[in-house]
PDB file of C-alpha atoms in Angstrom:
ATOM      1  CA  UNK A   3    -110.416 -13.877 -88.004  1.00  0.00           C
ATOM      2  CA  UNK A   4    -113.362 -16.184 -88.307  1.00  0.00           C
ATOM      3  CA  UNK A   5    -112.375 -19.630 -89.953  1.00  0.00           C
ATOM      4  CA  UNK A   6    -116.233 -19.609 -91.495  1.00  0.00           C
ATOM      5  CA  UNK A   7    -118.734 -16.829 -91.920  1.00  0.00           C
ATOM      6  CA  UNK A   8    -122.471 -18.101 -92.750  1.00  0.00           C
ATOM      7  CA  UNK A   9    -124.233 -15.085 -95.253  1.00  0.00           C
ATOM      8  CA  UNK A  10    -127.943 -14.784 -94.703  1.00  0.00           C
ATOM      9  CA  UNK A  11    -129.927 -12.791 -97.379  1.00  0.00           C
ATOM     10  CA  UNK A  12    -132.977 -11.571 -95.889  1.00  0.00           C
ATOM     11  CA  UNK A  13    -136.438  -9.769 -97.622  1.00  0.00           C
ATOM     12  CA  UNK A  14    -138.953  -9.451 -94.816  1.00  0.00           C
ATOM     13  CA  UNK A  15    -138.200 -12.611 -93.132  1.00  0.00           C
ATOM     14  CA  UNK A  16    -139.279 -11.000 -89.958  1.00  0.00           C
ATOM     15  CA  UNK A  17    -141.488 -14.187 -88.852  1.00  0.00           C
ATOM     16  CA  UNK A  18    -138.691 -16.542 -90.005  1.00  0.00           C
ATOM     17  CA  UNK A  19    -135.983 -14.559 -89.040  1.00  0.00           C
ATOM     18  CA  UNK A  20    -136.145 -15.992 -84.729  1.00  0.00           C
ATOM     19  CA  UNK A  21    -136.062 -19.531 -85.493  1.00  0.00           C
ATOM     20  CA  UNK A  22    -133.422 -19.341 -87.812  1.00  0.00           C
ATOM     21  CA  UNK A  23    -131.073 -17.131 -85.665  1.00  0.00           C
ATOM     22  CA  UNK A  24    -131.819 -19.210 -82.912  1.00  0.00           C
ATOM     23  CA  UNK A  25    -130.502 -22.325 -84.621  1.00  0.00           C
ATOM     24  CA  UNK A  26    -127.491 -20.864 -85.398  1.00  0.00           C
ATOM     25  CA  UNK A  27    -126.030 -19.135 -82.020  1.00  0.00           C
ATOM     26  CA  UNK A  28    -124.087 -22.917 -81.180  1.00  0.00           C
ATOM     27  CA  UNK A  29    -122.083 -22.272 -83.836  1.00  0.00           C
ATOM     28  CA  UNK A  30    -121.666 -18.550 -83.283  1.00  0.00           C
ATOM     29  CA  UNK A  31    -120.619 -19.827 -79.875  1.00  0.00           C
ATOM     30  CA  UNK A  32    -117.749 -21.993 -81.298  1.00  0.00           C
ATOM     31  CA  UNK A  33    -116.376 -18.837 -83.448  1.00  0.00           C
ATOM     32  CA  UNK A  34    -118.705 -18.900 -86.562  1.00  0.00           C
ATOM     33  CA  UNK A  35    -119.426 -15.622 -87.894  1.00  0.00           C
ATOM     34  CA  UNK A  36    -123.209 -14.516 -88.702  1.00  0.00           C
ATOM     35  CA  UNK A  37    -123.298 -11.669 -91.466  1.00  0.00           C
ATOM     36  CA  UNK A  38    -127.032 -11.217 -92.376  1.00  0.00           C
ATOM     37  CA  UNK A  39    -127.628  -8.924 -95.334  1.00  0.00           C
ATOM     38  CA  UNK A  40    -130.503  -7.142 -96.031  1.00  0.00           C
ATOM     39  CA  UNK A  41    -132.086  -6.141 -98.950  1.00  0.00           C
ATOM     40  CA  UNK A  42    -134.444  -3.357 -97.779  1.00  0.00           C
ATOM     41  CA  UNK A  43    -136.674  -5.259 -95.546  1.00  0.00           C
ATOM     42  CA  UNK A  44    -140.156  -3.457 -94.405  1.00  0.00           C
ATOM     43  CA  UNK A  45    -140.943  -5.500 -91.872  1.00  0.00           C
ATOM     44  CA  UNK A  46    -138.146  -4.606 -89.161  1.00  0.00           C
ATOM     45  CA  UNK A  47    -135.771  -7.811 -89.684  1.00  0.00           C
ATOM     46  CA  UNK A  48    -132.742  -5.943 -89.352  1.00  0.00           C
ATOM     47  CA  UNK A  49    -133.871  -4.685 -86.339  1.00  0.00           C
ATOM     48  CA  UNK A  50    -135.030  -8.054 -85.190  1.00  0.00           C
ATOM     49  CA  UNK A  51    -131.874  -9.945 -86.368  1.00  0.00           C
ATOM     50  CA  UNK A  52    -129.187  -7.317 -85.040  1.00  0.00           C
ATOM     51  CA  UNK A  53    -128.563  -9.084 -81.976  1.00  0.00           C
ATOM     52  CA  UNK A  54    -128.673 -12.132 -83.079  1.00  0.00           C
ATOM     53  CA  UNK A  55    -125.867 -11.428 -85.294  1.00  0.00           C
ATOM     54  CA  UNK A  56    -122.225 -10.562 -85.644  1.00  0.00           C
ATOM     55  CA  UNK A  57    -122.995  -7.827 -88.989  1.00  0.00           C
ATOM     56  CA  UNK A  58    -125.348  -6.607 -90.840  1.00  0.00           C
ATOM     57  CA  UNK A  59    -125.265  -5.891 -94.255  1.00  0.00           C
ATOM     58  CA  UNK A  60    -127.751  -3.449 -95.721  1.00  0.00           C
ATOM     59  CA  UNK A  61    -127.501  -4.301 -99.440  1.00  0.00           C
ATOM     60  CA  UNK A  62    -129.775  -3.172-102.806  1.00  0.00           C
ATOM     61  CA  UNK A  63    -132.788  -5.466-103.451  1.00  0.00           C
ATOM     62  CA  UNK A  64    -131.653  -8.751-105.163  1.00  0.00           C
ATOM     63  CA  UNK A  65    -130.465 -12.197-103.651  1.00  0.00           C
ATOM     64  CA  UNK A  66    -126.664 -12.355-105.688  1.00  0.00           C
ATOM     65  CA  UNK A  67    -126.576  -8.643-104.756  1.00  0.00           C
ATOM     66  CA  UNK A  68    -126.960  -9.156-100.867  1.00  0.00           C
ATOM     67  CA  UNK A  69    -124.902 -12.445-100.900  1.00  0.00           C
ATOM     68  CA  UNK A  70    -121.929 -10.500-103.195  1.00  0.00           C
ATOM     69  CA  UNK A  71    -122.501  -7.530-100.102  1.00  0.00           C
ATOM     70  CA  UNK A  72    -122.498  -9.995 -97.319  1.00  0.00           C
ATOM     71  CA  UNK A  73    -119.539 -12.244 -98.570  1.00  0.00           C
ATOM     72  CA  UNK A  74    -117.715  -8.842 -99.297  1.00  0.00           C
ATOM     73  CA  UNK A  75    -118.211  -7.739 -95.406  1.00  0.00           C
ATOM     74  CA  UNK A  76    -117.333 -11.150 -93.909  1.00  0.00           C
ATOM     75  CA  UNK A  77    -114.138 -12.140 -92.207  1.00  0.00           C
ATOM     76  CA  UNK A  78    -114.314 -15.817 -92.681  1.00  0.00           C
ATOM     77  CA  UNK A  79    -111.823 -17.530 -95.167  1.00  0.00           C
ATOM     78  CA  UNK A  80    -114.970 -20.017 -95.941  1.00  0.00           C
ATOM     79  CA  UNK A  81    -117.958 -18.656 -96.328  1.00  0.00           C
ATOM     80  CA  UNK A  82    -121.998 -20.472 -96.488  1.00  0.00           C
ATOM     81  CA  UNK A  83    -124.578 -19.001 -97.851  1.00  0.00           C
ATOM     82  CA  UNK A  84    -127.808 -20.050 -96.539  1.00  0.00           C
ATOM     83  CA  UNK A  85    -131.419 -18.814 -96.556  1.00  0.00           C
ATOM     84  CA  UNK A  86    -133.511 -17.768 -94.227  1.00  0.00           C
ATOM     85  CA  UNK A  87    -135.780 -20.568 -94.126  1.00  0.00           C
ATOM     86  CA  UNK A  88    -133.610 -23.170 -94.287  1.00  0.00           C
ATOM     87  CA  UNK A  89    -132.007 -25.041 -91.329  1.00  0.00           C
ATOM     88  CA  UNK A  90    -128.568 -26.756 -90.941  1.00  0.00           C
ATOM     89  CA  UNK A  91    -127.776 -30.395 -89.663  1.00  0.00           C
ATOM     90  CA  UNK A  92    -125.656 -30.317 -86.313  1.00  0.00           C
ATOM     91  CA  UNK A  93    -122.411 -29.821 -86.651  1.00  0.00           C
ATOM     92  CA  UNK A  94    -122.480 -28.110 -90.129  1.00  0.00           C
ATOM     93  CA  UNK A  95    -119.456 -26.012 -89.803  1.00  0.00           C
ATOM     94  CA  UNK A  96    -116.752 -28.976 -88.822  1.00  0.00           C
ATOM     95  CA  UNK A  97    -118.105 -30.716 -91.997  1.00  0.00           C
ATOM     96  CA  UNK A  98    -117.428 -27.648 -93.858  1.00  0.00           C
ATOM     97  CA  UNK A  99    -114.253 -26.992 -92.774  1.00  0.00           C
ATOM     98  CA  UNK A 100    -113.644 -30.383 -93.176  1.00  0.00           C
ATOM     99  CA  UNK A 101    -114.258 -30.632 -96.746  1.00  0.00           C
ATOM    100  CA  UNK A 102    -112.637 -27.428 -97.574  1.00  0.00           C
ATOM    101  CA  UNK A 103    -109.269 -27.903 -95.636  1.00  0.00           C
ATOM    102  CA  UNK A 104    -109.927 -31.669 -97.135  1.00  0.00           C
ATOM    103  CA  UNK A 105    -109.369 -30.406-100.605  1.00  0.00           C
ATOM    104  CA  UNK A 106    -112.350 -29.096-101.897  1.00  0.00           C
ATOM    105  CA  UNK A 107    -113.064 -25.817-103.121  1.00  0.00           C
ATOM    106  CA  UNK A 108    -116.532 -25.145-102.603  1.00  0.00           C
ATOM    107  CA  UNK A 109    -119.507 -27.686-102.254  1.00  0.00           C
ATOM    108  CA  UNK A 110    -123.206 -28.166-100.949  1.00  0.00           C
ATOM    109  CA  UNK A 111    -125.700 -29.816 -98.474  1.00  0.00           C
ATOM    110  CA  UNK A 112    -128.093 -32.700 -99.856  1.00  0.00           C
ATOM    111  CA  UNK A 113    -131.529 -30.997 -98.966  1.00  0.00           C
ATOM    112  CA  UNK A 114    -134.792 -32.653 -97.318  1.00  0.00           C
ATOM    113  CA  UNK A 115    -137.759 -30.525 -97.774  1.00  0.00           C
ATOM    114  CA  UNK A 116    -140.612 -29.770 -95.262  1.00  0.00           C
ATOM    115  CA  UNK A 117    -143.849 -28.957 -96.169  1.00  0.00           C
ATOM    116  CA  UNK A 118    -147.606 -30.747 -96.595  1.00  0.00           C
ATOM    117  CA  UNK A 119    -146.874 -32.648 -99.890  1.00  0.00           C
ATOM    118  CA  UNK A 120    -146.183 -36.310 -99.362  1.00  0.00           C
ATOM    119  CA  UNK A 121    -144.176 -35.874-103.236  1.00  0.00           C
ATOM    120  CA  UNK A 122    -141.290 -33.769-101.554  1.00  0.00           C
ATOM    121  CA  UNK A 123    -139.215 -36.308-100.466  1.00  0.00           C
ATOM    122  CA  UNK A 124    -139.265 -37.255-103.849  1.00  0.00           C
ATOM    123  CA  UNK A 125    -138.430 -33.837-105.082  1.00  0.00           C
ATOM    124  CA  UNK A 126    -135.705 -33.675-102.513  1.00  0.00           C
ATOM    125  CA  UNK A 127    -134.542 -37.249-103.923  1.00  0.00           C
ATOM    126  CA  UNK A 128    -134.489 -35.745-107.432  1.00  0.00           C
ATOM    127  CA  UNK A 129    -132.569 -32.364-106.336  1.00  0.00           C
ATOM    128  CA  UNK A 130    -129.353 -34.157-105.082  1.00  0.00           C
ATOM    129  CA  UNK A 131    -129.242 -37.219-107.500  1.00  0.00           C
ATOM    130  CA  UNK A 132    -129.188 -34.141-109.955  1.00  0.00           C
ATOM    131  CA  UNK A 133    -126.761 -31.710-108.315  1.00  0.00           C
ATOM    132  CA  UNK A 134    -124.762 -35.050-107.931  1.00  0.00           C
ATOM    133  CA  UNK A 135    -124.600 -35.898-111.682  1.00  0.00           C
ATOM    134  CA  UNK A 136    -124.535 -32.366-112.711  1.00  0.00           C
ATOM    135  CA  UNK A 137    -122.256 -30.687-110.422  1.00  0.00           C
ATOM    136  CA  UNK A 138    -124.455 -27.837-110.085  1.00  0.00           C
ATOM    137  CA  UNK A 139    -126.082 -26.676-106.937  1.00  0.00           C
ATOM    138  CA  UNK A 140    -129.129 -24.763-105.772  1.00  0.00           C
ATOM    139  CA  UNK A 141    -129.159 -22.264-103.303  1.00  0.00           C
ATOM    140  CA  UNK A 142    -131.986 -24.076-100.980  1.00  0.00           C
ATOM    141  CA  UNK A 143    -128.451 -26.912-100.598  1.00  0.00           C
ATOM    142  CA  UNK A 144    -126.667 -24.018 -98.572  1.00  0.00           C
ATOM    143  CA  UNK A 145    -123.443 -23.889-100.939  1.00  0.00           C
ATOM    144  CA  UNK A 146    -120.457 -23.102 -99.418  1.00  0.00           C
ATOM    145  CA  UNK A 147    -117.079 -21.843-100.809  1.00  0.00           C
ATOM    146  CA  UNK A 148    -113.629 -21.005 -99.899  1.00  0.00           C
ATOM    147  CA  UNK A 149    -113.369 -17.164-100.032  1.00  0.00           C
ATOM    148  CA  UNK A 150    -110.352 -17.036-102.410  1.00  0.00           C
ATOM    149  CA  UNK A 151    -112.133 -19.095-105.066  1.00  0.00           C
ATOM    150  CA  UNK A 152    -115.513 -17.208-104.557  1.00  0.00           C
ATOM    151  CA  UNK A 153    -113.850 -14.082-105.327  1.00  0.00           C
ATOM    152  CA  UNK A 154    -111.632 -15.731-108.330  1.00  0.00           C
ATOM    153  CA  UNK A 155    -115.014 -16.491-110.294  1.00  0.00           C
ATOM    154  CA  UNK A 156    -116.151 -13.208-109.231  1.00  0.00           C
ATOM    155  CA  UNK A 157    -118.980 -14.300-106.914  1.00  0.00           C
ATOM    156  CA  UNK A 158    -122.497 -14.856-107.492  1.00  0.00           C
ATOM    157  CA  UNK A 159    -123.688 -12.811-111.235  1.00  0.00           C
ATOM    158  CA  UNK A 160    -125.559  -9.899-110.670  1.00  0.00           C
ATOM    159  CA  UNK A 161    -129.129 -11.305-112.003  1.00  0.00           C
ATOM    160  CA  UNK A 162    -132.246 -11.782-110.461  1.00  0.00           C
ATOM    161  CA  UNK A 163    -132.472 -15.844-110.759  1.00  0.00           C
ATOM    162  CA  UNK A 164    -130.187 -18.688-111.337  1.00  0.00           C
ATOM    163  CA  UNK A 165    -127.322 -16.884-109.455  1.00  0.00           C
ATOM    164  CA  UNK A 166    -126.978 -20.403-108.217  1.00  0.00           C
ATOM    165  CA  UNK A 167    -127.016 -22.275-111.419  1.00  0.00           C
ATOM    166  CA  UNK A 168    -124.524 -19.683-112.500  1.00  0.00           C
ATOM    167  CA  UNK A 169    -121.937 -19.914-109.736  1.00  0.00           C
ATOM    168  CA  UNK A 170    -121.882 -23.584-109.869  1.00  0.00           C
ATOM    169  CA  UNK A 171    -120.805 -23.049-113.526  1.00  0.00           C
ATOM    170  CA  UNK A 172    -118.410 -20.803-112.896  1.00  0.00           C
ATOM    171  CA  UNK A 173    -116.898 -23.002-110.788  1.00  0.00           C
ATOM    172  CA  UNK A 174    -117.240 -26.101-112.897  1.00  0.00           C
ATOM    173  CA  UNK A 175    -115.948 -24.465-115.597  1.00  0.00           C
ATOM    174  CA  UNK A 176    -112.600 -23.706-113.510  1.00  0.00           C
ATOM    175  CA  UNK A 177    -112.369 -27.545-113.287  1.00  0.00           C
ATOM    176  CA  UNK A 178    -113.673 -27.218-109.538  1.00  0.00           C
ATOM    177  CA  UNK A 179    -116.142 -30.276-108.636  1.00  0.00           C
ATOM    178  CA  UNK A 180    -118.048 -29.513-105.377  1.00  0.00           C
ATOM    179  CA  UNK A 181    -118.271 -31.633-102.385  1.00  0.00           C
ATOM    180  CA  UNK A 182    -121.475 -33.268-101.709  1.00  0.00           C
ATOM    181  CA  UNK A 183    -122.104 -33.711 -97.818  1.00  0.00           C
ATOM    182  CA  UNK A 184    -125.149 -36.010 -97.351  1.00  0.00           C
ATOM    183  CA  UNK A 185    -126.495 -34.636 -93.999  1.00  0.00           C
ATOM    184  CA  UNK A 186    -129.096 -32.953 -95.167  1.00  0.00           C
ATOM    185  CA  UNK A 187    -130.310 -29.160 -94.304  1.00  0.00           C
ATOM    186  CA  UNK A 188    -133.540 -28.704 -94.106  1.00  0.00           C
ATOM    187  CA  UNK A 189    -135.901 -26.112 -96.239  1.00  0.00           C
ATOM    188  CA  UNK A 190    -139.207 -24.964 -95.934  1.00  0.00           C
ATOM    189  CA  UNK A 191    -141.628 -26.536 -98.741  1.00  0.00           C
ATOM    190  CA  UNK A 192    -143.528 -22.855 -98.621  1.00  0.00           C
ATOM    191  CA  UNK A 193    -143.690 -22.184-102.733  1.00  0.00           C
ATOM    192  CA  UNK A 194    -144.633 -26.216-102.971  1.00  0.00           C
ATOM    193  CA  UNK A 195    -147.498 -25.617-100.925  1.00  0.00           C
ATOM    194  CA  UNK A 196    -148.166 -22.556-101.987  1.00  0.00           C
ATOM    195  CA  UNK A 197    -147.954 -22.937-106.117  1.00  0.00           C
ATOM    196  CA  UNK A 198    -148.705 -26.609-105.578  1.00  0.00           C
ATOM    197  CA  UNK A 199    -146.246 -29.333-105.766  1.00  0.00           C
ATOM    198  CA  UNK A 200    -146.261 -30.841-109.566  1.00  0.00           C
ATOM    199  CA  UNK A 201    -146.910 -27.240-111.087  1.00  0.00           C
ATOM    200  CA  UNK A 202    -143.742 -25.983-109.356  1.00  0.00           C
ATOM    201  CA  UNK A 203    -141.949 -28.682-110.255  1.00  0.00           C
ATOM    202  CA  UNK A 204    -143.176 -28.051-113.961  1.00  0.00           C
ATOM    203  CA  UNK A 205    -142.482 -24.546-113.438  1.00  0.00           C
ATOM    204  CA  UNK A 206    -138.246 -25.143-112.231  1.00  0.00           C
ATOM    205  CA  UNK A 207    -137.361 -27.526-115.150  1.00  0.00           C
ATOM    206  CA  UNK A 208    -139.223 -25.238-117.937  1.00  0.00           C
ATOM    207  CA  UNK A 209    -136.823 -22.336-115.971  1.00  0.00           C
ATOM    208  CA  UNK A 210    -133.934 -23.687-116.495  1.00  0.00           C
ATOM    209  CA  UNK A 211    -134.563 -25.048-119.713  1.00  0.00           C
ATOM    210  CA  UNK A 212    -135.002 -21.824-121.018  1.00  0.00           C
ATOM    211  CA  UNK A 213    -131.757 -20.494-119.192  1.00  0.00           C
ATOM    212  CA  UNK A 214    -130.062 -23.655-120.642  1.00  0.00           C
ATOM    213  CA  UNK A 215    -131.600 -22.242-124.157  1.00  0.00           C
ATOM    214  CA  UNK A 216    -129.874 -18.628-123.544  1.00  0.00           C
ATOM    215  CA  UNK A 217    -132.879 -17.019-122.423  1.00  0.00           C
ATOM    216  CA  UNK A 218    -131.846 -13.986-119.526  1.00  0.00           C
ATOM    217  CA  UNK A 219    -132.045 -14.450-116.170  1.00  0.00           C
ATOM    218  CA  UNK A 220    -134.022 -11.437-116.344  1.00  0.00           C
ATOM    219  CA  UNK A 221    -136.967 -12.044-118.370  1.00  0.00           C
ATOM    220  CA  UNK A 222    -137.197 -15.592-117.113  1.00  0.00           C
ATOM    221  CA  UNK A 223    -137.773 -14.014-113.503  1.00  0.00           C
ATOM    222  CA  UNK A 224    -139.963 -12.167-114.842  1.00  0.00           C
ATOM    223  CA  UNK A 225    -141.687 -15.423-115.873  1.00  0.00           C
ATOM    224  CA  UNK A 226    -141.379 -16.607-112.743  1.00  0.00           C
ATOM    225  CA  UNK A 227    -143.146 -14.086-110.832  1.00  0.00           C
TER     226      UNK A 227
END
């Protein structure tokens, strides 16, 4: 059985999808276990990822859905979740498994962010001072979980956004503090640049104010798109 399985949720990714896959066959080297799950894709990623990979998952439309299908499939008694355009620091899986067999339940990656903005270092500075004093993690931090407490709290909620927001409170709300491991993965700044930097940052915080408010997930993705 694989110690740690990383869970990719994938929606026509299929120029992504190689450099990503790439990155990640030294760890499927030393054991890791690749699960990529699908959520309908029309551009021929699951073809394109199949080798690449040790499953895949095909799983109806929606990130928590595929992640919930892809943890479900996995072997690993850890499990990552990590998008498709993000990229882990070198040696991501012994600090995992370090921090996990160290005593922590579940935890995250602080993030740097790469894109044309010269403000998203800042942004990146302002994501992990805040997932440090909140406790709560985003899913661009490539969270990570031990496989008995993911299914505990029931995995990631069936809703279209905040799936992360809502698994870190689950968690926190079991008394479960995650790890923070300061080498940093790396996402692509792709909605920055393409929404613009300040308005998406506007955009996030008014988000999850409203889902702080009790708003649903679902009407404020609807706001989002």
């Amino acid at each position: 059985m694989s110690t740690l399985s990383i869970v990719i949720p994938v929606l026509n990714e299929a120029a992504r999808l190689p450099a990503c896959l790439a990155a990640l066959q030294s760890l499927r080297a030393r054991g890791v276990q690749l699960v990529l799950a699908d959520g309908g894709s029309q551009d021929g990623s699951p073809a394109l990822a199949a080798p690449w990979v040790d499953l895949l998952v095909h799983a109806p439309r929606g990130r928590a859905r595929q992640m919930n299908a892809g943890a479900a499939a996995a072997s690993g008694e850890q499990l990552l979740f990590l998008h498709a355009d993000t990229d882990l620091p070198q040696g991501a899986d012994a600090m995992v498994s370090k921090a996990l067999r160290g005593g922590a339940s579940w935890g995250r990656f602080d993030v740097l962010i790469d894109g044309r903005s010269r403000w998203l270092p800042v942004v990146a500075f302002g994501m992990n001072q805040r997932s440090r004093w909140t406790g709560i993690a985003t899913g661009d931090q490539a969270i990570f979980v031990r496989r008995d407490i993911f299914d505990r709290v029931g995995g990631f909620p069936d809703q279209p956004l905040m799936e992360d927001i809502e698994l870190s409170q689950r968690l926190l709300a079991h008394g479960l503090r995650p790890a923070f491991l300061r080498p940093p993965v790396v996402t692509s700044g792709r909605r920055w640049d393409e929404r613009g930097t300040w308005h998406t940052i506007v955009l996030m915080w008014a988000l999850r104010w409203r889902y702080w408010r009790g708003e649903s997930a679902q009407s404020i993705w609807e706001a989002y798109r």
